[in-house]
MMTF fields as JSON, N, C-alpha, C and O atoms, coordinates in Angstrom:
{
  "mmtfVersion": "1.0.0",
  "mmtfProducer": "UNKNOWN",
  "numBonds": 543,
  "numAtoms": 544,
  "numGroups": 136,
  "numChains": 1,
  "numModels": 1,
  "chainsPerModel": [1],
  "groupsPerChain": [136],
  "chainIdList": ["A"],
  "bondAtomList": [4, 2, 8, 6, 12, 10, 16, 14, 20, 18, 24, 22, 28, 26, 32, 30, 36, 34, 40, 38, 44, 42, 48, 46, 52, 50, 56, 54, 60, 58, 64, 62, 68, 66, 72, 70, 76, 74, 80, 78, 84, 82, 88, 86, 92, 90, 96, 94, 100, 98, 104, 102, 108, 106, 112, 110, 116, 114, 120, 118, 124, 122, 128, 126, 132, 130, 136, 134, 140, 138, 144, 142, 148, 146, 152, 150, 156, 154, 160, 158, 164, 162, 168, 166, 172, 170, 176, 174, 180, 178, 184, 182, 188, 186, 192, 190, 196, 194, 200, 198, 204, 202, 208, 206, 212, 210, 216, 214, 220, 218, 224, 222, 228, 226, 232, 230, 236, 234, 240, 238, 244, 242, 248, 246, 252, 250, 256, 254, 260, 258, 264, 262, 268, 266, 272, 270, 276, 274, 280, 278, 284, 282, 288, 286, 292, 290, 296, 294, 300, 298, 304, 302, 308, 306, 312, 310, 316, 314, 320, 318, 324, 322, 328, 326, 332, 330, 336, 334, 340, 338, 344, 342, 348, 346, 352, 350, 356, 354, 360, 358, 364, 362, 368, 366, 372, 370, 376, 374, 380, 378, 384, 382, 388, 386, 392, 390, 396, 394, 400, 398, 404, 402, 408, 406, 412, 410, 416, 414, 420, 418, 424, 422, 428, 426, 432, 430, 436, 434, 440, 438, 444, 442, 448, 446, 452, 450, 456, 454, 460, 458, 464, 462, 468, 466, 472, 470, 476, 474, 480, 478, 484, 482, 488, 486, 492, 490, 496, 494, 500, 498, 504, 502, 508, 506, 512, 510, 516, 514, 520, 518, 524, 522, 528, 526, 532, 530, 536, 534, 540, 538],
  "bondOrderList": [1, 1, 1, 1, 1, 1, 1, 1, 1, 1, 1, 1, 1, 1, 1, 1, 1, 1, 1, 1, 1, 1, 1, 1, 1, 1, 1, 1, 1, 1, 1, 1, 1, 1, 1, 1, 1, 1, 1, 1, 1, 1, 1, 1, 1, 1, 1, 1, 1, 1, 1, 1, 1, 1, 1, 1, 1, 1, 1, 1, 1, 1, 1, 1, 1, 1, 1, 1, 1, 1, 1, 1, 1, 1, 1, 1, 1, 1, 1, 1, 1, 1, 1, 1, 1, 1, 1, 1, 1, 1, 1, 1, 1, 1, 1, 1, 1, 1, 1, 1, 1, 1, 1, 1, 1, 1, 1, 1, 1, 1, 1, 1, 1, 1, 1, 1, 1, 1, 1, 1, 1, 1, 1, 1, 1, 1, 1, 1, 1, 1, 1, 1, 1, 1, 1],
  "groupList": [{"groupName": "MET", "atomNameList": ["N", "CA", "C", "O"], "elementList": ["N", "C", "C", "O"], "formalChargeList": [0, 0, 0, 0], "bondAtomList": [1, 0, 2, 1, 3, 2], "bondOrderList": [1, 1, 2], "singleLetterCode": "M", "chemCompType": "L-PEPTIDE LINKING"}, {"groupName": "THR", "atomNameList": ["N", "CA", "C", "O"], "elementList": ["N", "C", "C", "O"], "formalChargeList": [0, 0, 0, 0], "bondAtomList": [1, 0, 2, 1, 3, 2], "bondOrderList": [1, 1, 2], "singleLetterCode": "T", "chemCompType": "L-PEPTIDE LINKING"}, {"groupName": "GLY", "atomNameList": ["N", "CA", "C", "O"], "elementList": ["N", "C", "C", "O"], "formalChargeList": [0, 0, 0, 0], "bondAtomList": [1, 0, 2, 1, 3, 2], "bondOrderList": [1, 1, 2], "singleLetterCode": "G", "chemCompType": "PEPTIDE LINKING"}, {"groupName": "ARG", "atomNameList": ["N", "CA", "C", "O"], "elementList": ["N", "C", "C", "O"], "formalChargeList": [0, 0, 0, 0], "bondAtomList": [1, 0, 2, 1, 3, 2], "bondOrderList": [1, 1, 2], "singleLetterCode": "R", "chemCompType": "L-PEPTIDE LINKING"}, {"groupName": "PRO", "atomNameList": ["N", "CA", "C", "O"], "elementList": ["N", "C", "C", "O"], "formalChargeList": [0, 0, 0, 0], "bondAtomList": [1, 0, 2, 1, 3, 2], "bondOrderList": [1, 1, 2], "singleLetterCode": "P", "chemCompType": "L-PEPTIDE LINKING"}, {"groupName": "GLN", "atomNameList": ["N", "CA", "C", "O"], "elementList": ["N", "C", "C", "O"], "formalChargeList": [0, 0, 0, 0], "bondAtomList": [1, 0, 2, 1, 3, 2], "bondOrderList": [1, 1, 2], "singleLetterCode": "Q", "chemCompType": "L-PEPTIDE LINKING"}, {"groupName": "VAL", "atomNameList": ["N", "CA", "C", "O"], "elementList": ["N", "C", "C", "O"], "formalChargeList": [0, 0, 0, 0], "bondAtomList": [1, 0, 2, 1, 3, 2], "bondOrderList": [1, 1, 2], "singleLetterCode": "V", "chemCompType": "L-PEPTIDE LINKING"}, {"groupName": "ILE", "atomNameList": ["N", "CA", "C", "O"], "elementList": ["N", "C", "C", "O"], "formalChargeList": [0, 0, 0, 0], "bondAtomList": [1, 0, 2, 1, 3, 2], "bondOrderList": [1, 1, 2], "singleLetterCode": "I", "chemCompType": "L-PEPTIDE LINKING"}, {"groupName": "ASP", "atomNameList": ["N", "CA", "C", "O"], "elementList": ["N", "C", "C", "O"], "formalChargeList": [0, 0, 0, 0], "bondAtomList": [1, 0, 2, 1, 3, 2], "bondOrderList": [1, 1, 2], "singleLetterCode": "D", "chemCompType": "L-PEPTIDE LINKING"}, {"groupName": "ALA", "atomNameList": ["N", "CA", "C", "O"], "elementList": ["N", "C", "C", "O"], "formalChargeList": [0, 0, 0, 0], "bondAtomList": [1, 0, 2, 1, 3, 2], "bondOrderList": [1, 1, 2], "singleLetterCode": "A", "chemCompType": "L-PEPTIDE LINKING"}, {"groupName": "ASN", "atomNameList": ["N", "CA", "C", "O"], "elementList": ["N", "C", "C", "O"], "formalChargeList": [0, 0, 0, 0], "bondAtomList": [1, 0, 2, 1, 3, 2], "bondOrderList": [1, 1, 2], "singleLetterCode": "N", "chemCompType": "L-PEPTIDE LINKING"}, {"groupName": "SER", "atomNameList": ["N", "CA", "C", "O"], "elementList": ["N", "C", "C", "O"], "formalChargeList": [0, 0, 0, 0], "bondAtomList": [1, 0, 2, 1, 3, 2], "bondOrderList": [1, 1, 2], "singleLetterCode": "S", "chemCompType": "L-PEPTIDE LINKING"}, {"groupName": "TRP", "atomNameList": ["N", "CA", "C", "O"], "elementList": ["N", "C", "C", "O"], "formalChargeList": [0, 0, 0, 0], "bondAtomList": [1, 0, 2, 1, 3, 2], "bondOrderList": [1, 1, 2], "singleLetterCode": "W", "chemCompType": "L-PEPTIDE LINKING"}, {"groupName": "LEU", "atomNameList": ["N", "CA", "C", "O"], "elementList": ["N", "C", "C", "O"], "formalChargeList": [0, 0, 0, 0], "bondAtomList": [1, 0, 2, 1, 3, 2], "bondOrderList": [1, 1, 2], "singleLetterCode": "L", "chemCompType": "L-PEPTIDE LINKING"}, {"groupName": "LYS", "atomNameList": ["N", "CA", "C", "O"], "elementList": ["N", "C", "C", "O"], "formalChargeList": [0, 0, 0, 0], "bondAtomList": [1, 0, 2, 1, 3, 2], "bondOrderList": [1, 1, 2], "singleLetterCode": "K", "chemCompType": "L-PEPTIDE LINKING"}, {"groupName": "HIS", "atomNameList": ["N", "CA", "C", "O"], "elementList": ["N", "C", "C", "O"], "formalChargeList": [0, 0, 0, 0], "bondAtomList": [1, 0, 2, 1, 3, 2], "bondOrderList": [1, 1, 2], "singleLetterCode": "H", "chemCompType": "L-PEPTIDE LINKING"}, {"groupName": "GLU", "atomNameList": ["N", "CA", "C", "O"], "elementList": ["N", "C", "C", "O"], "formalChargeList": [0, 0, 0, 0], "bondAtomList": [1, 0, 2, 1, 3, 2], "bondOrderList": [1, 1, 2], "singleLetterCode": "E", "chemCompType": "L-PEPTIDE LINKING"}],
  "groupTypeList": [0, 1, 1, 2, 3, 4, 5, 6, 7, 6, 6, 8, 9, 9, 10, 6, 7, 2, 11, 3, 4, 8, 2, 12, 12, 3, 8, 3, 4, 2, 9, 9, 3, 3, 13, 13, 1, 14, 13, 9, 6, 13, 5, 5, 15, 13, 5, 8, 1, 1, 8, 7, 7, 6, 7, 13, 16, 2, 9, 9, 3, 9, 9, 1, 11, 2, 4, 8, 9, 4, 8, 1, 2, 2, 13, 11, 6, 6, 13, 9, 4, 2, 11, 2, 8, 8, 1, 7, 9, 9, 6, 1, 9, 16, 11, 9, 9, 5, 9, 15, 14, 4, 16, 6, 1, 6, 6, 1, 9, 8, 3, 2, 13, 3, 5, 3, 6, 16, 4, 1, 2, 9, 1, 1, 6, 2, 4, 3, 12, 13, 13, 16, 5, 13, 1, 11],
  "groupIdList": [1, 2, 3, 4, 5, 6, 7, 8, 9, 10, 11, 12, 13, 14, 15, 16, 17, 18, 19, 20, 21, 22, 23, 24, 25, 26, 27, 28, 29, 30, 31, 32, 33, 34, 35, 36, 37, 38, 39, 40, 41, 42, 43, 44, 45, 46, 47, 48, 49, 50, 51, 52, 53, 54, 55, 56, 57, 58, 59, 60, 61, 62, 63, 64, 65, 66, 67, 68, 69, 70, 71, 72, 73, 74, 75, 76, 77, 78, 79, 80, 81, 82, 83, 84, 85, 86, 87, 88, 89, 90, 91, 92, 93, 94, 95, 96, 97, 98, 99, 100, 101, 102, 103, 104, 105, 106, 107, 108, 109, 110, 111, 112, 113, 114, 115, 116, 117, 118, 119, 120, 121, 122, 123, 124, 125, 126, 127, 128, 129, 130, 131, 132, 133, 134, 135, 136],
  "secStructList": [7, 7, 7, 1, 1, 7, 7, 7, 7, 3, 3, 3, 2, 2, 2, 2, 2, 2, 1, 1, 7, 1, 7, 4, 4, 4, 7, 2, 2, 2, 2, 2, 2, 2, 2, 2, 2, 2, 2, 2, 2, 2, 2, 2, 1, 1, 7, 6, 6, 7, 7, 7, 7, 3, 3, 3, 7, 6, 6, 4, 4, 4, 6, 6, 1, 1, 6, 6, 7, 7, 7, 7, 6, 6, 7, 7, 3, 3, 3, 7, 1, 1, 7, 1, 1, 6, 6, 2, 2, 2, 2, 2, 6, 6, 6, 6, 6, 1, 1, 1, 7, 7, 7, 7, 7, 3, 3, 7, 7, 7, 2, 2, 2, 2, 2, 2, 2, 4, 4, 4, 6, 7, 7, 5, 7, 7, 6, 6, 6, 2, 2, 2, 2, 2, 7, 7],
  "xCoordList": [-26.019, -24.909, -24.032, -22.835, -24.812, -24.605, -24.773, -25.849, -23.395, -23.376, -22.902, -23.199, -22.196, -20.659, -20.367, -20.372, -20.173, -18.315, -18.029, -18.691, -16.759, -16.081, -16.626, -17.377, -16.25, -17.105, -15.6, -15.207, -15.358, -14.258, -15.625, -16.559, -15.514, -16.083, -14.175, -13.024, -14.976, -14.165, -14.972, -15.705, -14.765, -15.232, -14.511, -13.378, -14.586, -14.781, -15.075, -16.222, -13.772, -14.253, -14.396, -15.254, -14.179, -13.755, -15.822, -16.928, -15.502, -17.665, -18.454, -19.26, -18.102, -18.836, -18.623, -19.53, -17.859, -17.404, -17.856, -18.074, -17.765, -18.632, -20.44, -21.183, -20.828, -22.051, -22.867, -23.931, -21.899, -23.517, -22.379, -21.341, -23.43, -22.843, -22.679, -23.697, -21.707, -21.662, -20.024, -19.901, -19.14, -18.257, -17.006, -15.975, -17.378, -15.674, -14.831, -13.635, -15.496, -14.256, -13.387, -12.454, -13.692, -13.028, -11.741, -10.761, -11.938, -10.718, -11.042, -11.803, -10.327, -10.676, -9.238, -9.579, -8.609, -7.996, -8.853, -8.856, -9.763, -10.261, -11.74, -12.457, -12.123, -13.604, -13.42, -14.228, -11.692, -11.121, -10.515, -10.377, -9.971, -9.737, -11.536, -11.558, -12.511, -13.788, -14.593, -15.773, -13.732, -14.358, -13.828, -14.372, -12.244, -11.623, -12.059, -12.087, -12.376, -12.232, -14.17, -14.867, -14.112, -16.36, -15.775, -15.987, -14.679, -14.617, -14.168, -14.637, -12.999, -12.356, -13.718, -13.934, -13.972, -15.418, -16.245, -15.826, -16.67, -18.005, -16.569, -16.993, -15.397, -15.081, -14.168, -13.306, -14.017, -14.251, -15.458, -15.726, -16.667, -18.163, -18.594, -19.585, -17.725, -17.609, -17.766, -17.662, -18.09, -16.863, -15.916, -15.571, -15.042, -13.877, -13.349, -12.234, -14.607, -14.4, -14.878, -15.47, -14.472, -14.528, -14.231, -14.681, -13.229, -12.958, -12.875, -12.711, -12.976, -12.51, -11.608, -10.464, -12.115, -10.404, -10.856, -12.059, -10.287, -11.14, -9.909, -8.943, -10.239, -9.115, -8.983, -10.065, -7.772, -8.506, -7.558, -6.407, -7.654, -7.219, -6.72, -6.934, -6.239, -5.919, -5.285, -4.148, -5.516, -5.706, -5.802, -4.877, -7.142, -7.464, -6.221, -6.227, -5.195, -4.912, -2.785, -1.758, -3.835, -2.8, -3.892, -3.17, -5.234, -5.257, -4.679, -5.008, -3.438, -3.108, -1.781, -1.168, -1.213, -0.146, -0.383, -0.989, 0.42, 0.784, -0.347, -0.973, -0.164, -0.329, -2.022, -2.45, -2.689, -3.97, -3.813, -4.245, -3.551, -4.313, -4.851, -4.53, -5.697, -6.517, -5.933, -5.047, -6.883, -5.538, -6.843, -7.623, -6.741, -7.428, -7.596, -7.951, -6.787, -7.155, -6.833, -5.938, -7.99, -8.193, -8.421, -8.223, -8.83, -8.515, -7.887, -7.171, -7.903, -6.566, -7.034, -8.173, -6.334, -6.566, -5.508, -4.449, -5.493, -4.88, -4.581, -5.554, -3.624, -3.514, -3.24, -2.278, -4.107, -4.363, -3.154, -2.921, -1.566, -1.23, -1.558, -0.802, -2.643, -3.368, -4.567, -4.904, -5.507, -6.711, -6.9, -5.952, -8.248, -8.549, -10.305, -11.267, -10.102, -11.491, -10.274, -10.301, -8.766, -8.279, -8.342, -9.413, -7.495, -7.009, -8.213, -8.13, -9.177, -10.145, -10.489, -10.626, -10.761, -10.584, -9.875, -9.984, -8.685, -7.529, -8.237, -8.746, -8.503, -8.314, -9.705, -9.405, -10.991, -11.53, -10.827, -10.552, -10.87, -10.053, -8.84, -8.471, -8.553, -7.446, -8.575, -8.962, -9.281, -9.484, -10.913, -11.299, -11.518, -12.45, -11.717, -12.344, -10.592, -9.528, -8.507, -7.541, -8.926, -8.043, -8.866, -9.947, -8.248, -8.23, -9.794, -10.634, -9.93, -10.896, -12.039, -13.13, -11.524, -13.155, -14.673, -15.879, -13.965, -14.452, -15.553, -15.59, -16.327, -18.385, -17.634, -16.958, -17.845, -17.621, -17.439, -16.596, -18.1, -19.056, -18.357, -17.413, -18.619, -18.162, -19.386, -20.566, -18.525, -19.41, -19.176, -18.397, -20.143, -19.416, -21.336, -22.268, -21.017, -22.676, -22.04, -22.899, -20.274, -20.277, -20.004, -19.398, -21.514, -21.705, -20.676, -20.692, -19.906, -19.24, -17.887, -17.127, -17.941, -16.945, -17.713, -17.393, -18.587, -19.621, -19.361, -19.015, -19.649, -19.51, -18.516, -18.661, -17.071, -16.105, -15.441, -14.455, -16.174, -15.654, -16.847, -16.494, -18.407, -19.189, -18.914, -18.807, -18.731, -17.891, -16.541, -16.419, -15.833, -15.114, -16.239, -15.846, -17.296, -17.971, -18.293, -18.384, -18.388, -18.091, -19.982, -20.214, -20.718, -21.919, -21.439, -20.828, -22.314, -22.035, -23.272, -24.24, -22.645, -23.825, -23.386, -22.552, -24.33, -24.29, -23.979, -24.278, -23.573, -22.785, -23.875, -23.557, -25.148, -26.294, -26.056, -26.105, -25.762, -25.741, -23.967, -24.078, -23.461, -22.245, -22.692, -22.7, -22.957, -22.926, -24.739, -24.439, -25.799, -26.446, -26.421, -27.124, -24.951, -24.283, -23.352, -23.039, -23.04, -22.171, -23.393, -23.257, -23.693, -24.925, -26.266, -26.991, -25.854, -26.624, -26.264, -26.596],
  "yCoordList": [3.73, 3.359, 5.203, 5.451, 5.817, 7.464, 7.322, 7.234, 7.322, 6.545, 8.598, 9.434, 8.422, 10.112, 8.921, 9.591, 8.0, 7.317, 6.828, 6.6, 6.702, 7.267, 5.199, 4.713, 4.606, 3.436, 2.692, 3.341, 1.522, 0.927, -0.32, -0.82, -0.486, -1.535, -2.232, -1.824, -3.545, -5.037, -5.88, -6.723, -5.57, -6.484, -7.187, -6.714, -8.508, -10.243, -9.961, -10.187, -9.338, -9.377, -10.219, -10.148, -12.617, -13.607, -13.484, -13.595, -13.358, -13.506, -12.632, -13.16, -11.186, -10.131, -10.672, -11.502, -10.967, -10.899, -12.994, -13.444, -13.627, -15.249, -14.372, -14.309, -13.82, -14.065, -13.079, -12.583, -13.209, -12.843, -12.847, -12.225, -14.386, -15.575, -14.614, -14.637, -13.888, -12.832, -13.1, -12.521, -14.311, -15.382, -15.003, -15.124, -14.336, -13.437, -15.303, -15.326, -16.536, -17.581, -17.638, -18.439, -16.724, -17.03, -16.009, -16.204, -14.817, -14.018, -13.598, -12.738, -14.371, -13.943, -12.306, -11.306, -12.315, -11.012, -9.565, -8.463, -10.413, -8.711, -8.634, -7.652, -9.741, -9.29, -8.763, -8.001, -9.432, -7.923, -6.675, -5.892, -6.49, -4.774, -4.462, -3.233, -4.781, -4.16, -4.04, -3.693, -4.404, -4.852, -3.438, -2.397, -3.9, -2.405, -1.358, -0.514, -0.959, 0.148, 0.895, 1.904, -0.057, 0.574, 0.855, 1.821, -0.296, 0.684, 2.417, 3.519, 1.854, 3.223, 5.057, 6.207, 4.634, 5.577, 5.515, 6.355, 5.138, 4.918, 5.325, 4.962, 5.83, 5.862, 6.864, 7.209, 7.397, 9.564, 9.859, 11.022, 8.854, 9.411, 9.758, 10.193, 9.455, 8.27, 9.837, 10.763, 9.884, 10.542, 10.268, 9.12, 11.707, 10.881, 10.054, 9.559, 9.987, 9.574, 8.062, 7.387, 7.716, 6.215, 5.7, 5.945, 4.799, 3.278, 1.797, 0.774, 1.662, 0.854, -0.005, 0.098, -1.112, -2.181, -3.828, -4.052, -4.716, -4.906, -6.055, -5.856, -7.352, -8.793, -9.268, -9.606, -9.453, -10.1, -11.166, -10.731, -12.699, -13.825, -14.796, -14.483, -15.659, -16.175, -16.038, -15.659, -16.225, -15.839, -13.75, -12.939, -13.564, -12.34, -11.319, -10.199, -11.841, -11.191, -9.84, -9.188, -10.506, -10.538, -8.607, -7.632, -8.377, -7.353, -6.357, -5.333, -6.375, -4.784, -4.811, -3.748, -5.725, -5.202, -5.752, -6.744, -4.583, -5.445, -3.909, -3.057, -4.16, -2.69, -2.468, -1.381, -3.196, -3.42, -3.279, -4.404, -2.86, -2.494, -1.515, -0.906, -0.72, -0.184, 0.678, 0.742, 1.695, 3.206, 2.92, 3.831, 2.104, 1.728, 3.395, 3.527, 4.196, 5.764, 5.455, 4.813, 6.238, 5.949, 4.39, 4.25, 2.981, 2.478, 1.408, 0.634, 1.11, 0.174, -1.388, -1.85, -1.789, -3.425, -4.064, -3.448, -5.61, -6.125, -7.606, -8.358, -7.966, -9.223, -10.419, -10.235, -11.449, -12.556, -13.115, -13.286, -13.789, -14.255, -16.116, -17.068, -16.044, -17.649, -17.771, -17.505, -18.359, -18.252, -16.884, -16.38, -15.97, -14.742, -14.648, -13.955, -15.741, -15.886, -14.405, -13.178, -16.042, -15.896, -14.198, -13.6, -13.827, -12.569, -10.657, -9.583, -11.524, -10.62, -10.925, -9.954, -12.218, -11.533, -10.609, -9.385, -11.728, -10.136, -9.494, -9.548, -8.389, -7.071, -6.824, -6.377, -7.27, -6.896, -6.463, -5.517, -7.5, -7.425, -6.314, -6.226, -5.889, -5.076, -4.153, -3.916, -3.453, -2.604, -2.07, -0.904, -3.277, -2.436, -2.602, -2.389, -2.909, -2.629, -0.78, -0.076, -0.808, 1.294, 1.564, 1.019, 2.69, 3.597, 4.282, 4.189, 4.926, 5.938, 4.968, 5.262, 3.647, 2.778, 2.843, 3.029, 2.624, 3.098, 1.874, 1.181, 1.729, 0.699, 0.714, 1.589, -0.863, -2.258, -3.019, -3.896, -2.926, -3.601, -4.475, -4.023, -5.304, -7.102, -7.295, -7.644, -6.91, -7.807, -8.57, -8.713, -9.724, -10.991, -12.241, -12.031, -12.916, -13.74, -15.076, -15.889, -15.681, -16.917, -17.044, -16.751, -18.069, -17.71, -18.13, -17.587, -19.087, -19.624, -18.093, -17.97, -17.099, -15.804, -14.935, -14.473, -14.747, -14.124, -14.164, -13.293, -15.705, -16.232, -15.533, -15.136, -15.662, -15.22, -13.872, -13.581, -13.141, -11.556, -10.957, -9.855, -11.383, -10.776, -10.654, -9.544, -11.937, -11.627, -10.056, -9.551, -9.555, -8.184, -7.181, -6.029, -7.342, -6.073, -5.307, -4.108, -6.301, -5.589, -6.784, -7.975, -5.991, -5.933, -6.036, -5.375, -7.476, -7.608, -7.143, -6.387, -7.96, -7.5, -8.102, -7.839, -8.847, -9.409, -8.786, -7.607, -8.89, -8.841, -8.249, -7.393, -8.713, -7.559, -5.745, -4.77, -6.069, -4.307, -3.753, -3.467, -3.745, -3.316, -3.44, -2.617, -4.628, -4.089, -2.591, -1.449, -2.895, -1.116, -0.408, 0.592, -0.865, 0.949, 1.99, 3.179, 0.585, 0.162, 1.51, 2.696, 1.286, 0.9, 2.873, 3.758, 2.5, 3.525, 5.195, 6.256],
  "zCoordList": [10.66, 11.765, 12.139, 12.287, 12.166, 12.952, 14.6, 15.192, 15.223, 16.981, 17.616, 18.47, 16.654, 16.873, 17.677, 18.709, 18.009, 17.767, 16.542, 15.53, 16.893, 15.302, 15.115, 15.96, 14.303, 14.603, 12.78, 11.811, 13.097, 12.011, 10.969, 11.595, 10.037, 9.29, 9.344, 9.499, 9.084, 8.719, 8.241, 8.756, 7.207, 5.493, 5.472, 5.565, 5.362, 5.369, 3.672, 3.286, 2.378, 0.787, 0.721, -0.16, 1.17, 0.272, 0.529, 0.002, 1.038, 2.136, 0.966, 0.199, 0.934, 0.678, -0.491, -0.427, -2.099, -3.275, -4.104, -5.229, -2.561, -2.967, -2.793, -3.773, -1.476, -2.447, -3.748, -4.12, -3.95, -5.67, -6.565, -6.79, -7.195, -8.215, -9.637, -10.328, -10.104, -10.657, -12.414, -13.494, -11.676, -11.659, -11.47, -12.131, -10.055, -9.449, -9.323, -9.036, -9.535, -9.414, -10.734, -10.781, -11.925, -12.529, -12.605, -13.324, -11.677, -11.559, -9.778, -9.335, -9.183, -7.932, -7.864, -7.231, -8.174, -8.487, -8.66, -8.111, -10.037, -10.583, -10.072, -10.267, -9.412, -8.199, -6.85, -6.319, -5.973, -5.39, -5.418, -4.478, -7.208, -7.812, -7.669, -7.615, -7.612, -7.996, -6.844, -6.776, -5.851, -4.076, -3.728, -3.36, -4.052, -3.625, -4.183, -3.288, -5.017, -6.199, -5.22, -5.112, -4.944, -4.366, -3.364, -2.632, -3.207, -1.036, -1.23, -0.948, -1.873, -1.544, -2.607, -2.226, -3.294, -3.563, -1.789, -0.992, -1.6, -0.397, 1.006, 2.104, 1.087, 2.25, 1.532, 2.341, 0.503, 0.578, 0.573, 0.269, 0.928, 1.226, 2.978, 3.564, 3.219, 4.832, 5.12, 4.315, 6.707, 7.673, 8.165, 8.448, 8.453, 8.958, 9.813, 9.981, 10.44, 11.733, 11.603, 12.445, 10.348, 10.081, 8.831, 7.712, 9.317, 8.848, 7.913, 8.578, 6.507, 6.047, 6.235, 5.792, 7.038, 7.216, 5.83, 5.958, 4.858, 4.129, 3.782, 3.045, 4.554, 4.537, 3.257, 2.776, 2.341, 1.883, 1.829, 1.874, 1.73, 1.306, 0.35, -0.821, 0.501, -0.899, -1.99, -1.708, -3.917, -5.078, -4.716, -4.672, -4.551, -3.607, -3.485, -3.995, -2.767, -1.935, -3.298, -3.109, -4.541, -5.971, -6.098, -6.306, -5.976, -6.074, -5.873, -6.47, -4.787, -5.171, -5.818, -5.725, -6.423, -6.453, -8.151, -8.556, -8.987, -10.289, -10.871, -10.24, -12.228, -12.81, -12.774, -13.162, -12.444, -12.354, -11.226, -10.977, -10.175, -8.473, -8.384, -9.405, -7.638, -7.62, -7.017, -6.165, -7.875, -6.8, -4.381, -4.105, -3.663, -3.279, -1.103, 0.068, -2.665, -1.859, 0.531, 1.08, 1.174, 2.562, 2.946, 4.152, 2.21, 2.46, 3.511, 2.876, 4.823, 5.331, 4.384, 4.452, 3.857, 3.536, 3.687, 3.567, 4.023, 5.049, 4.241, 4.186, 3.766, 2.625, 4.097, 4.843, 4.297, 5.277, 5.245, 4.048, 6.349, 5.894, 5.822, 5.628, 6.013, 6.438, 5.923, 4.769, 7.175, 7.449, 7.019, 6.418, 7.264, 6.773, 7.427, 7.095, 8.512, 9.505, 10.091, 9.991, 11.058, 11.859, 11.0, 10.902, 10.645, 10.321, 10.781, 11.377, 9.899, 10.825, 11.934, 12.677, 12.521, 14.504, 14.545, 14.476, 14.736, 14.752, 15.155, 16.274, 13.917, 12.766, 14.445, 15.552, 14.02, 14.443, 16.555, 17.294, 16.536, 18.417, 18.88, 20.051, 18.316, 17.59, 17.872, 19.016, 16.411, 16.563, 17.643, 17.736, 18.379, 19.065, 20.068, 21.106, 20.237, 22.217, 21.453, 21.746, 21.058, 20.818, 21.585, 21.807, 22.17, 23.205, 23.152, 24.046, 21.978, 21.329, 21.697, 22.185, 21.334, 21.974, 20.391, 20.551, 19.152, 17.982, 18.165, 19.181, 17.183, 17.06, 16.194, 15.653, 15.998, 14.754, 14.163, 14.352, 13.359, 12.485, 11.544, 10.896, 11.455, 10.327, 9.472, 9.506, 8.769, 7.232, 6.782, 5.84, 7.647, 6.203, 7.109, 7.885, 6.595, 6.74, 7.217, 7.56, 7.37, 8.146, 9.928, 10.959, 8.862, 11.22, 12.529, 13.633, 12.157, 12.82, 12.971, 13.932, 11.712, 12.518, 13.259, 14.354, 12.738, 14.122, 15.407, 16.205, 15.54, 16.741, 17.941, 19.097, 16.625, 17.347, 17.512, 18.19, 16.769, 16.388, 17.303, 17.722, 17.848, 18.378, 19.585, 20.105, 20.332, 22.052, 22.126, 23.242, 21.174, 21.634, 21.389, 21.208, 21.353, 21.535, 19.794, 19.534, 18.986, 17.628, 16.496, 16.705, 15.636, 15.687, 13.665, 12.826, 13.788, 12.91, 11.414, 11.332, 10.558, 9.429, 7.624, 6.757, 7.786, 6.111, 4.77, 4.958, 3.584, 2.99, 2.015, 1.19, 2.123, 1.651, 1.767, 1.017, 3.295, 4.201, 3.068, 1.876, 3.335, 2.279, 0.412, -0.504, 0.496, -1.902, -1.323, -0.975, -1.362, -0.244, -0.176, -0.327, 0.279, 0.268, -0.55, -0.499, -1.508, -2.997, -3.326, -3.627, -3.268, -5.087, -4.529, -4.983, -3.731, -2.349, -3.231, -2.703]
}
């Protein structure tokens, strides 16, 4: 994804976390903390022109508070007040409408959400793409 344009990666955290059956359902805030920690490391290694925005919903929102809250560094973390999909769609539309016209990529496998964000000009990739970035 190197086009020379600024980039925004919007992460559907619930979808990424839920894509691997590693017991995340027993501790949703803990699973979100682990993802945030990995994404913060990835953000440090990306170009300054790339921003990662992570959307947390439901019980996973607790990941950003308390003594176990990870240092999210340069990540933008948005706590969805209601529907995570609605928040992701709104954040994607706002990002795509920025004056500097960034390349916006939404990480989700949710077909309905993909159909909502693609009309904004965003591209979509599945969780596997992001998980590969986190392990390389």
